[in-house]
mmCIF file of C-alpha atoms in Angstrom:
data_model
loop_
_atom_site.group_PDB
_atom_site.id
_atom_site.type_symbol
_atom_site.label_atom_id
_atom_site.label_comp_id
_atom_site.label_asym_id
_atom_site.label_seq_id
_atom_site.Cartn_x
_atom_site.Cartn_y
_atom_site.Cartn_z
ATOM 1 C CA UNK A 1 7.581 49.911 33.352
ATOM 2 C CA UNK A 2 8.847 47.912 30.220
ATOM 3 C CA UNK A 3 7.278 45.231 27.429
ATOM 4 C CA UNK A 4 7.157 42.441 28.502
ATOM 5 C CA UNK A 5 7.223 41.123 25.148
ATOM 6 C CA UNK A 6 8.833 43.686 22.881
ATOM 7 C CA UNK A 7 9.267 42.655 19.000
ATOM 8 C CA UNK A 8 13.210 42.609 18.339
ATOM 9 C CA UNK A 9 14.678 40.603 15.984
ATOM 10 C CA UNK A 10 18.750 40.163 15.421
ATOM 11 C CA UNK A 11 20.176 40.051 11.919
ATOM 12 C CA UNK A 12 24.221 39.313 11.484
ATOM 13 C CA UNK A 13 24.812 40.517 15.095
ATOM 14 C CA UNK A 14 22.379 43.476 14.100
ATOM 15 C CA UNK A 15 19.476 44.518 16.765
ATOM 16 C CA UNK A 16 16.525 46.146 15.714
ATOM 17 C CA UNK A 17 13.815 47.029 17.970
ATOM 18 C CA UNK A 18 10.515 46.659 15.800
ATOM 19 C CA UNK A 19 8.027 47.444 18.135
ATOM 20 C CA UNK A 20 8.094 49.818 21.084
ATOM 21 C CA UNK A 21 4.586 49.850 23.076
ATOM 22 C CA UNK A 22 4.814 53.479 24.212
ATOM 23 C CA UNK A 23 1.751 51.961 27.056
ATOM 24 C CA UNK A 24 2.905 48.714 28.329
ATOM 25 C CA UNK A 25 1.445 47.484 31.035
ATOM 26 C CA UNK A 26 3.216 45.922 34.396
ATOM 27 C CA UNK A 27 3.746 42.406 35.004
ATOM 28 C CA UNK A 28 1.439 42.671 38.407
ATOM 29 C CA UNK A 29 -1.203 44.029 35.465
ATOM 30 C CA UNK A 30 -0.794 40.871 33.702
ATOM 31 C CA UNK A 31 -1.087 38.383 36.055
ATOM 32 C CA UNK A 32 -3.981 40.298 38.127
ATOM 33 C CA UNK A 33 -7.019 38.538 36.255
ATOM 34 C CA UNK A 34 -5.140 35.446 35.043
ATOM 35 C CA UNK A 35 -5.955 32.337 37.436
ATOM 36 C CA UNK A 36 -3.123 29.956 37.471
ATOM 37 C CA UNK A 37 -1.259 32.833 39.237
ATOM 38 C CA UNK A 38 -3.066 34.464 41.852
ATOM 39 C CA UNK A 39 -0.935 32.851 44.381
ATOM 40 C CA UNK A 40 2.495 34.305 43.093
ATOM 41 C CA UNK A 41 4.026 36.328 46.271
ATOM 42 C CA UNK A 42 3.929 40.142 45.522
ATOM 43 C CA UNK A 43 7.754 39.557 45.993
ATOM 44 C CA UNK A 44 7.610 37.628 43.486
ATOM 45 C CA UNK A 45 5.966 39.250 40.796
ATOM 46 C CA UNK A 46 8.297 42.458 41.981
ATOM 47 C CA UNK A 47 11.567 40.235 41.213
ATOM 48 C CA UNK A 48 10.164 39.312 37.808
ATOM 49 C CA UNK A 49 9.395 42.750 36.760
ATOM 50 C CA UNK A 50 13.148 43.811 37.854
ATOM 51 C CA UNK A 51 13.946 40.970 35.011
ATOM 52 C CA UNK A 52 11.631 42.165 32.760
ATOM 53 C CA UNK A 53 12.935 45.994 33.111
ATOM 54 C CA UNK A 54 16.902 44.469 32.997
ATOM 55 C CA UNK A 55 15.934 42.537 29.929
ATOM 56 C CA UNK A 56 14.339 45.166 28.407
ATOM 57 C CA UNK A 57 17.192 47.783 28.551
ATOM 58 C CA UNK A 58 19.366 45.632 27.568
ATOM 59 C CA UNK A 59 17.927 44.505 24.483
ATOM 60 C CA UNK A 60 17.093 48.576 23.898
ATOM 61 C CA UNK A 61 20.899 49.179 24.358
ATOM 62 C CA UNK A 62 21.781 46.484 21.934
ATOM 63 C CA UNK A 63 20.037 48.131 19.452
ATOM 64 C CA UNK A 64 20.747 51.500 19.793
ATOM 65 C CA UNK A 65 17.828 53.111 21.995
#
């Protein structure tokens, strides 16, 4: 389960990783209660939170996590 919107900045090709929410919440959390997506596919929302997770490590790696 990873940020979706984790606070990372780059500085001369440095990462830092500002932020880390040690209780983030999934993306099927966030979309739950919002209306303009209760008709995403539970596929759907499962393929975005394999982005989310890929992103996520990846920008961790970058900067050192």
């Amino acid at each position: 389960k990873s940020n979706m919107f984790p606070l990372w900045e780059a500085d001369k090709g440095v990462f830092t990783l500002n932020d880390e929410n040690k209780d983030p919440i999934t993306v099927a959390e966030f979309v739950k209660n919002i209306g303009k997506f209760k008709d995403i596919p539970e596929e759907d929302v499962e393929a975005i939170q394999e982005m989310v997770d890929e992103r996520f490590e990846k920008i961790r790696r970058l900067a050192g996590k």
